PDB file of C-alpha atoms in Angstrom:
ATOM      1  CA  MET T   1     -22.758  51.106  15.077  1.00  0.00           C
ATOM      2  CA  ARG T   2     -21.101  50.417  18.425  1.00  0.00           C
ATOM      3  CA  THR T   3     -19.052  52.935  20.361  1.00  0.00           C
ATOM      4  CA  GLY T   4     -15.762  51.224  19.574  1.00  0.00           C
ATOM      5  CA  TRP T   5     -13.825  48.013  19.978  1.00  0.00           C
ATOM      6  CA  SER T   6     -13.173  48.395  23.715  1.00  0.00           C
ATOM      7  CA  HIS T   7     -13.063  51.073  26.407  1.00  0.00           C
ATOM      8  CA  ASP T   8      -9.470  51.711  25.366  1.00  0.00           C
ATOM      9  CA  GLU T   9     -10.435  52.072  21.714  1.00  0.00           C
ATOM     10  CA  VAL T  10     -13.549  54.246  21.438  1.00  0.00           C
ATOM     11  CA  THR T  11     -13.992  55.258  17.811  1.00  0.00           C
ATOM     12  CA  ILE T  12     -17.594  56.414  17.614  1.00  0.00           C
ATOM     13  CA  HIS T  13     -16.789  60.097  16.961  1.00  0.00           C
ATOM     14  CA  GLU T  14     -14.608  59.217  13.976  1.00  0.00           C
ATOM     15  CA  CYS T  15     -17.145  56.700  12.688  1.00  0.00           C
ATOM     16  CA  VAL T  16     -20.005  59.212  12.792  1.00  0.00           C
ATOM     17  CA  ARG T  17     -17.913  61.798  10.968  1.00  0.00           C
ATOM     18  CA  ALA T  18     -17.053  59.182   8.352  1.00  0.00           C
ATOM     19  CA  ALA T  19     -20.722  58.289   7.993  1.00  0.00           C
ATOM     20  CA  ASN T  20     -21.626  61.921   7.461  1.00  0.00           C
ATOM     21  CA  ASN T  21     -18.836  62.409   4.916  1.00  0.00           C
ATOM     22  CA  SER T  22     -20.031  59.314   3.073  1.00  0.00           C
ATOM     23  CA  GLY T  23     -23.541  60.716   2.681  1.00  0.00           C
ATOM     24  CA  CYS T  24     -25.387  58.837   5.430  1.00  0.00           C
ATOM     25  CA  GLU T  25     -28.575  60.595   6.500  1.00  0.00           C
ATOM     26  CA  TRP T  26     -28.514  59.346  10.101  1.00  0.00           C
ATOM     27  CA  VAL T  27     -26.613  56.997  12.415  1.00  0.00           C
ATOM     28  CA  VAL T  28     -27.807  54.521  15.035  1.00  0.00           C
ATOM     29  CA  ILE T  29     -25.458  54.110  17.999  1.00  0.00           C
ATOM     30  CA  HIS T  30     -25.615  51.132  20.324  1.00  0.00           C
ATOM     31  CA  GLY T  31     -24.013  52.394  23.514  1.00  0.00           C
ATOM     32  CA  ARG T  32     -21.627  49.484  24.085  1.00  0.00           C
ATOM     33  CA  THR T  33     -18.241  48.518  22.715  1.00  0.00           C
ATOM     34  CA  ARG T  34     -17.659  45.358  20.704  1.00  0.00           C
ATOM     35  CA  ALA T  35     -15.764  43.842  23.627  1.00  0.00           C
ATOM     36  CA  GLN T  36     -18.753  44.349  25.943  1.00  0.00           C
ATOM     37  CA  GLY T  37     -21.155  42.320  23.862  1.00  0.00           C
ATOM     38  CA  TYR T  38     -24.431  42.914  25.688  1.00  0.00           C
ATOM     39  CA  GLU T  39     -22.922  42.987  29.161  1.00  0.00           C
ATOM     40  CA  GLY T  40     -22.810  46.054  31.376  1.00  0.00           C
ATOM     41  CA  ARG T  41     -24.873  49.145  30.678  1.00  0.00           C
ATOM     42  CA  ALA T  42     -25.190  51.136  27.477  1.00  0.00           C
ATOM     43  CA  ASP T  43     -23.276  54.430  27.636  1.00  0.00           C
ATOM     44  CA  TRP T  44     -25.956  57.010  26.937  1.00  0.00           C
ATOM     45  CA  ASP T  45     -23.714  59.854  28.072  1.00  0.00           C
ATOM     46  CA  LEU T  46     -21.379  59.009  25.201  1.00  0.00           C
ATOM     47  CA  ILE T  47     -24.293  58.832  22.762  1.00  0.00           C
ATOM     48  CA  ALA T  48     -25.360  62.313  23.897  1.00  0.00           C
ATOM     49  CA  GLU T  49     -21.796  63.561  23.553  1.00  0.00           C
ATOM     50  CA  VAL T  50     -21.678  62.338  19.957  1.00  0.00           C
ATOM     51  CA  LYS T  51     -25.047  63.977  19.293  1.00  0.00           C
ATOM     52  CA  GLN T  52     -23.727  67.373  20.372  1.00  0.00           C
ATOM     53  CA  SER T  53     -21.055  67.395  17.677  1.00  0.00           C
ATOM     54  CA  ALA T  54     -22.776  65.361  14.955  1.00  0.00           C
ATOM     55  CA  LYS T  55     -24.041  66.994  11.775  1.00  0.00           C
ATOM     56  CA  ILE T  56     -26.580  64.249  11.108  1.00  0.00           C
ATOM     57  CA  PRO T  57     -29.394  62.839  13.278  1.00  0.00           C
ATOM     58  CA  ILE T  58     -28.305  60.429  16.000  1.00  0.00           C
ATOM     59  CA  ILE T  59     -30.491  57.532  17.092  1.00  0.00           C
ATOM     60  CA  GLY T  60     -29.692  55.937  20.445  1.00  0.00           C
ATOM     61  CA  ASN T  61     -29.997  52.258  21.295  1.00  0.00           C
ATOM     62  CA  GLY T  62     -29.348  50.122  24.356  1.00  0.00           C
ATOM     63  CA  ASP T  63     -31.202  48.880  27.452  1.00  0.00           C
ATOM     64  CA  ILE T  64     -34.616  50.330  26.562  1.00  0.00           C
ATOM     65  CA  ARG T  65     -37.191  48.176  28.325  1.00  0.00           C
ATOM     66  CA  THR T  66     -40.293  50.423  28.600  1.00  0.00           C
ATOM     67  CA  ALA T  67     -42.012  53.273  26.780  1.00  0.00           C
ATOM     68  CA  GLN T  68     -41.449  55.490  29.825  1.00  0.00           C
ATOM     69  CA  GLN T  69     -37.741  54.765  29.681  1.00  0.00           C
ATOM     70  CA  ALA T  70     -37.679  55.591  25.971  1.00  0.00           C
ATOM     71  CA  GLN T  71     -39.359  58.945  26.625  1.00  0.00           C
ATOM     72  CA  ALA T  72     -36.968  59.747  29.475  1.00  0.00           C
ATOM     73  CA  LEU T  73     -33.914  58.963  27.347  1.00  0.00           C
ATOM     74  CA  LEU T  74     -35.217  61.086  24.494  1.00  0.00           C
ATOM     75  CA  ASN T  75     -35.867  64.052  26.746  1.00  0.00           C
ATOM     76  CA  HIS T  76     -32.752  63.817  28.883  1.00  0.00           C
ATOM     77  CA  PHE T  77     -30.154  63.161  26.203  1.00  0.00           C
ATOM     78  CA  GLU T  78     -31.833  65.214  23.437  1.00  0.00           C
ATOM     79  CA  ILE T  79     -31.161  62.675  20.707  1.00  0.00           C
ATOM     80  CA  ASP T  80     -33.275  62.476  17.584  1.00  0.00           C
ATOM     81  CA  ALA T  81     -34.740  59.024  18.144  1.00  0.00           C
ATOM     82  CA  VAL T  82     -34.374  55.778  20.011  1.00  0.00           C
ATOM     83  CA  MET T  83     -34.188  52.266  18.623  1.00  0.00           C
ATOM     84  CA  ILE T  84     -35.651  49.344  20.572  1.00  0.00           C
ATOM     85  CA  GLY T  85     -34.272  45.831  20.152  1.00  0.00           C
ATOM     86  CA  ARG T  86     -34.331  43.263  22.963  1.00  0.00           C
ATOM     87  CA  GLY T  87     -37.084  45.134  24.787  1.00  0.00           C
ATOM     88  CA  ALA T  88     -39.492  44.134  22.017  1.00  0.00           C
ATOM     89  CA  LEU T  89     -38.769  40.443  22.409  1.00  0.00           C
ATOM     90  CA  ARG T  90     -40.448  40.332  25.801  1.00  0.00           C
ATOM     91  CA  ASN T  91     -42.934  43.091  25.122  1.00  0.00           C
ATOM     92  CA  PRO T  92     -44.056  43.371  21.472  1.00  0.00           C
ATOM     93  CA  TRP T  93     -46.640  45.924  22.626  1.00  0.00           C
ATOM     94  CA  ILE T  94     -43.879  48.397  23.473  1.00  0.00           C
ATOM     95  CA  PHE T  95     -44.225  50.121  20.101  1.00  0.00           C
ATOM     96  CA  LYS T  96     -47.901  50.851  20.618  1.00  0.00           C
ATOM     97  CA  GLU T  97     -47.087  52.038  24.126  1.00  0.00           C
ATOM     98  CA  CYS T  98     -44.494  54.419  22.683  1.00  0.00           C
ATOM     99  CA  ILE T  99     -46.957  56.108  20.344  1.00  0.00           C
ATOM    100  CA  GLY T 100     -49.709  56.257  22.949  1.00  0.00           C
ATOM    101  CA  ILE T 101     -52.207  53.701  21.686  1.00  0.00           C
ATOM    102  CA  ASP T 102     -54.720  52.719  24.373  1.00  0.00           C
ATOM    103  CA  LYS T 103     -53.898  49.392  26.017  1.00  0.00           C
ATOM    104  CA  ASP T 104     -57.494  48.274  25.536  1.00  0.00           C
ATOM    105  CA  ASP T 105     -56.642  48.052  21.835  1.00  0.00           C
ATOM    106  CA  PHE T 106     -53.710  45.700  22.410  1.00  0.00           C
ATOM    107  CA  GLN T 107     -53.949  42.122  21.244  1.00  0.00           C
ATOM    108  CA  SER T 108     -53.800  39.377  23.843  1.00  0.00           C
ATOM    109  CA  PRO T 109     -50.635  37.217  24.009  1.00  0.00           C
ATOM    110  CA  CYS T 110     -52.460  34.361  22.284  1.00  0.00           C
ATOM    111  CA  GLU T 111     -53.650  36.670  19.506  1.00  0.00           C
ATOM    112  CA  VAL T 112     -50.088  37.920  19.064  1.00  0.00           C
ATOM    113  CA  ILE T 113     -48.828  34.351  18.811  1.00  0.00           C
ATOM    114  CA  ASP T 114     -51.522  33.513  16.233  1.00  0.00           C
ATOM    115  CA  ARG T 115     -50.552  36.533  14.135  1.00  0.00           C
ATOM    116  CA  TYR T 116     -46.877  35.777  14.523  1.00  0.00           C
ATOM    117  CA  LEU T 117     -47.512  32.224  13.322  1.00  0.00           C
ATOM    118  CA  GLU T 118     -49.378  33.560  10.297  1.00  0.00           C
ATOM    119  CA  LEU T 119     -46.431  35.779   9.386  1.00  0.00           C
ATOM    120  CA  LEU T 120     -43.904  33.000   9.974  1.00  0.00           C
ATOM    121  CA  ARG T 121     -45.788  30.613   7.708  1.00  0.00           C
ATOM    122  CA  PHE T 122     -45.721  33.217   4.974  1.00  0.00           C
ATOM    123  CA  LYS T 123     -41.943  33.603   5.182  1.00  0.00           C
ATOM    124  CA  TYR T 124     -40.455  30.302   6.429  1.00  0.00           C
ATOM    125  CA  ASP T 125     -40.672  26.558   5.950  1.00  0.00           C
ATOM    126  CA  LEU T 126     -42.158  24.313   8.652  1.00  0.00           C
ATOM    127  CA  ARG T 127     -38.870  23.641  10.448  1.00  0.00           C
ATOM    128  CA  ASN T 128     -37.934  27.306  10.851  1.00  0.00           C
ATOM    129  CA  THR T 129     -41.510  28.275  11.663  1.00  0.00           C
ATOM    130  CA  ILE T 130     -41.449  25.896  14.641  1.00  0.00           C
ATOM    131  CA  ILE T 131     -38.013  27.151  15.746  1.00  0.00           C
ATOM    132  CA  PHE T 132     -39.056  30.813  15.692  1.00  0.00           C
ATOM    133  CA  LEU T 133     -42.432  30.074  17.285  1.00  0.00           C
ATOM    134  CA  ARG T 134     -40.716  28.333  20.203  1.00  0.00           C
ATOM    135  CA  LYS T 135     -38.421  31.316  20.693  1.00  0.00           C
ATOM    136  CA  PHE T 136     -41.205  33.865  20.478  1.00  0.00           C
ATOM    137  CA  ALA T 137     -43.492  32.012  22.893  1.00  0.00           C
ATOM    138  CA  SER T 138     -40.599  31.592  25.327  1.00  0.00           C
ATOM    139  CA  TRP T 139     -39.876  35.326  25.246  1.00  0.00           C
ATOM    140  CA  LEU T 140     -43.534  36.227  25.814  1.00  0.00           C
ATOM    141  CA  VAL T 141     -43.858  34.143  28.989  1.00  0.00           C
ATOM    142  CA  TYR T 142     -40.677  35.556  30.532  1.00  0.00           C
ATOM    143  CA  GLY T 143     -41.286  36.795  34.066  1.00  0.00           C
ATOM    144  CA  TYR T 144     -44.526  34.889  34.702  1.00  0.00           C
ATOM    145  CA  PRO T 145     -44.709  32.132  37.353  1.00  0.00           C
ATOM    146  CA  GLY T 146     -43.907  28.822  35.683  1.00  0.00           C
ATOM    147  CA  ALA T 147     -42.128  30.446  32.746  1.00  0.00           C
ATOM    148  CA  ALA T 148     -38.970  28.350  33.140  1.00  0.00           C
ATOM    149  CA  ALA T 149     -40.927  25.091  33.043  1.00  0.00           C
ATOM    150  CA  PHE T 150     -42.870  26.329  30.025  1.00  0.00           C
ATOM    151  CA  ARG T 151     -39.684  27.194  28.147  1.00  0.00           C
ATOM    152  CA  SER T 152     -38.259  23.759  28.902  1.00  0.00           C
ATOM    153  CA  SER T 153     -41.432  22.065  27.668  1.00  0.00           C
ATOM    154  CA  MET T 154     -41.284  23.946  24.361  1.00  0.00           C
ATOM    155  CA  TYR T 155     -38.398  21.807  23.188  1.00  0.00           C
ATOM    156  CA  HIS T 156     -40.358  18.607  23.746  1.00  0.00           C
ATOM    157  CA  LEU T 157     -43.190  19.721  21.468  1.00  0.00           C
ATOM    158  CA  PHE T 158     -42.725  19.022  17.781  1.00  0.00           C
ATOM    159  CA  THR T 159     -45.861  20.273  16.032  1.00  0.00           C
ATOM    160  CA  ILE T 160     -47.280  23.764  15.627  1.00  0.00           C
ATOM    161  CA  ASP T 161     -50.613  22.715  17.125  1.00  0.00           C
ATOM    162  CA  GLU T 162     -48.876  21.432  20.259  1.00  0.00           C
ATOM    163  CA  LEU T 163     -46.885  24.648  20.622  1.00  0.00           C
ATOM    164  CA  VAL T 164     -49.898  26.913  20.177  1.00  0.00           C
ATOM    165  CA  GLN T 165     -52.079  24.865  22.515  1.00  0.00           C
ATOM    166  CA  SER T 166     -49.403  24.829  25.203  1.00  0.00           C
ATOM    167  CA  ALA T 167     -49.084  28.631  24.960  1.00  0.00           C
ATOM    168  CA  ARG T 168     -52.855  29.045  25.198  1.00  0.00           C
ATOM    169  CA  ILE T 169     -53.028  26.930  28.339  1.00  0.00           C
ATOM    170  CA  PHE T 170     -50.165  28.886  29.906  1.00  0.00           C
ATOM    171  CA  PHE T 171     -51.617  32.334  29.198  1.00  0.00           C
ATOM    172  CA  GLU T 172     -55.095  31.294  30.328  1.00  0.00           C
ATOM    173  CA  ARG T 173     -53.544  30.218  33.622  1.00  0.00           C
ATOM    174  CA  VAL T 174     -51.790  33.578  34.177  1.00  0.00           C
ATOM    175  CA  ALA T 175     -54.470  35.813  32.633  1.00  0.00           C
ATOM    176  CA  HIS T 176     -55.415  37.221  36.047  1.00  0.00           C
ATOM    177  CA  LEU T 177     -51.846  38.375  36.713  1.00  0.00           C
ATOM    178  CA  PRO T 178     -50.382  41.766  35.694  1.00  0.00           C
ATOM    179  CA  LYS T 179     -47.829  41.815  32.918  1.00  0.00           C
ATOM    180  CA  PRO T 180     -44.362  41.206  34.409  1.00  0.00           C
ATOM    181  CA  LYS T 181     -42.143  44.263  34.715  1.00  0.00           C
ATOM    182  CA  PHE T 182     -38.964  44.281  32.688  1.00  0.00           C
ATOM    183  CA  GLU T 183     -36.509  45.732  35.195  1.00  0.00           C
ATOM    184  CA  PRO T 184     -33.417  47.587  33.898  1.00  0.00           C
ATOM    185  CA  SER T 185     -31.201  45.418  36.067  1.00  0.00           C
ATOM    186  CA  GLU T 186     -32.435  42.159  34.530  1.00  0.00           C
ATOM    187  CA  ASN T 187     -30.064  40.234  32.315  1.00  0.00           C
ATOM    188  CA  PHE T 188     -32.043  39.277  29.225  1.00  0.00           C
ATOM    189  CA  MET T 189     -30.711  37.946  25.910  1.00  0.00           C
ATOM    190  CA  ALA T 190     -27.143  38.821  26.886  1.00  0.00           C
ATOM    191  CA  ASN T 191     -25.899  36.937  23.827  1.00  0.00           C
ATOM    192  CA  GLY T 192     -27.746  39.285  21.504  1.00  0.00           C
ATOM    193  CA  HIS T 193     -31.076  39.374  19.735  1.00  0.00           C
ATOM    194  CA  GLY T 194     -32.634  38.891  16.362  1.00  0.00           C
ATOM    195  CA  TRP T 195     -33.973  41.360  13.887  1.00  0.00           C
ATOM    196  CA  LEU T 196     -36.522  43.373  15.810  1.00  0.00           C
ATOM    197  CA  PHE T 197     -36.090  47.103  15.547  1.00  0.00           C
ATOM    198  CA  ILE T 198     -38.150  50.265  15.543  1.00  0.00           C
ATOM    199  CA  MET T 199     -37.548  53.947  16.017  1.00  0.00           C
ATOM    200  CA  TRP T 200     -39.567  56.508  17.889  1.00  0.00           C
ATOM    201  CA  VAL T 201     -38.644  60.133  17.399  1.00  0.00           C
ATOM    202  CA  ASN T 202     -38.983  63.203  19.555  1.00  0.00           C
ATOM    203  CA  SER T 203     -38.452  66.929  19.276  1.00  0.00           C
ATOM    204  CA  ALA T 204     -38.555  67.668  15.547  1.00  0.00           C
ATOM    205  CA  GLY T 205     -39.963  64.191  15.123  1.00  0.00           C
ATOM    206  CA  ASN T 206     -43.021  64.704  17.327  1.00  0.00           C
ATOM    207  CA  LYS T 207     -45.025  65.818  14.332  1.00  0.00           C
ATOM    208  CA  MET T 208     -43.833  62.811  12.404  1.00  0.00           C
ATOM    209  CA  THR T 209     -44.764  60.457  15.251  1.00  0.00           C
ATOM    210  CA  ASN T 210     -48.293  61.797  15.171  1.00  0.00           C
ATOM    211  CA  GLN T 211     -48.431  61.437  11.400  1.00  0.00           C
ATOM    212  CA  PHE T 212     -47.152  57.889  11.654  1.00  0.00           C
ATOM    213  CA  LYS T 213     -49.686  57.074  14.339  1.00  0.00           C
ATOM    214  CA  GLN T 214     -52.551  58.361  12.225  1.00  0.00           C
ATOM    215  CA  SER T 215     -51.457  56.889   8.901  1.00  0.00           C
ATOM    216  CA  GLU T 216     -50.046  53.521   9.943  1.00  0.00           C
ATOM    217  CA  SER T 217     -51.129  52.364  13.376  1.00  0.00           C
ATOM    218  CA  LYS T 218     -54.686  51.493  12.399  1.00  0.00           C
ATOM    219  CA  ARG T 219     -53.528  48.832   9.995  1.00  0.00           C
ATOM    220  CA  ILE T 220     -50.473  47.513  11.862  1.00  0.00           C
ATOM    221  CA  LYS T 221     -51.011  44.959  14.622  1.00  0.00           C
ATOM    222  CA  ASP T 222     -48.536  44.346  17.445  1.00  0.00           C
ATOM    223  CA  THR T 223     -46.713  41.489  15.774  1.00  0.00           C
ATOM    224  CA  GLU T 224     -46.455  43.263  12.447  1.00  0.00           C
ATOM    225  CA  PHE T 225     -44.950  46.223  14.286  1.00  0.00           C
ATOM    226  CA  THR T 226     -42.398  43.838  15.723  1.00  0.00           C
ATOM    227  CA  LEU T 227     -41.574  41.980  12.526  1.00  0.00           C
ATOM    228  CA  TYR T 228     -41.974  44.715   9.973  1.00  0.00           C
ATOM    229  CA  GLY T 229     -41.719  47.885  12.041  1.00  0.00           C
ATOM    230  CA  TRP T 230     -38.205  48.487  10.748  1.00  0.00           C
ATOM    231  CA  ASN T 231     -39.130  48.387   7.062  1.00  0.00           C
ATOM    232  CA  THR T 232     -42.317  50.371   7.613  1.00  0.00           C
ATOM    233  CA  CYS T 233     -40.578  53.114   9.582  1.00  0.00           C
ATOM    234  CA  MET T 234     -37.677  53.247   7.160  1.00  0.00           C
ATOM    235  CA  GLN T 235     -40.075  53.779   4.263  1.00  0.00           C
ATOM    236  CA  PHE T 236     -41.856  56.442   6.289  1.00  0.00           C
ATOM    237  CA  PHE T 237     -38.585  58.209   7.064  1.00  0.00           C
ATOM    238  CA  LYS T 238     -37.382  57.863   3.467  1.00  0.00           C
ATOM    239  CA  ASN T 239     -40.451  59.752   2.290  1.00  0.00           C
ATOM    240  CA  ARG T 240     -39.858  62.491   4.873  1.00  0.00           C
ATOM    241  CA  PRO T 241     -36.071  62.841   5.257  1.00  0.00           C
ATOM    242  CA  ASN T 242     -36.246  66.408   6.519  1.00  0.00           C
ATOM    243  CA  ASP T 243     -38.430  65.401   9.471  1.00  0.00           C
ATOM    244  CA  LEU T 244     -35.409  63.842  11.148  1.00  0.00           C
ATOM    245  CA  ARG T 245     -33.334  66.987  10.859  1.00  0.00           C
ATOM    246  CA  ARG T 246     -33.482  69.760  13.437  1.00  0.00           C
TER     247      ARG T 246
END
């Protein structure tokens, strides 16, 4: 839930109390009001303030671009978990980074695209598969030299083979370059994002994170973490509800 309708109408404290009274086991707070959309900065001080008085676990969300930033927010604001949304669109490896998997085990961008295509074909028809593949490839190239031209070219390609081949050529050309940094000040997807979520817990959840890493990470690739991380983590949490409680 958001912090309220506007800065003049902040209702998050009442909403969290209502959630607790209704039997909710935890609450995710995106640190912006409805009026803000995705502009400005997420109010993590307010999220921490809610956490101090809440009787259920509080999960913070907003402006998380790196694993280091996620760790810093967890430690500084002492919330129970963080949720990552837009940060995963440009960096689907962020989940593996959060749980400490060695970067040598990461899939290459082209391998991620191939896996993403496989998952899209399983779920969508050809038209929607092409639409989502264009979006995903465009997000992955963000920050590299020539990314704007690549994104423009995507909408002149009308077959899956053309899209995949174009992405391969692009990533082969920039393979010698470091992965672009996702700076906190960058404006990315200001109109919102899709359905990519995951949680990473700290404190009481450290033990659970290690359990999750051991039991799930070996069989979950980067793209599956991105697409299905939400359902997987929710099932994991459902089986261990007390792990989220202090």
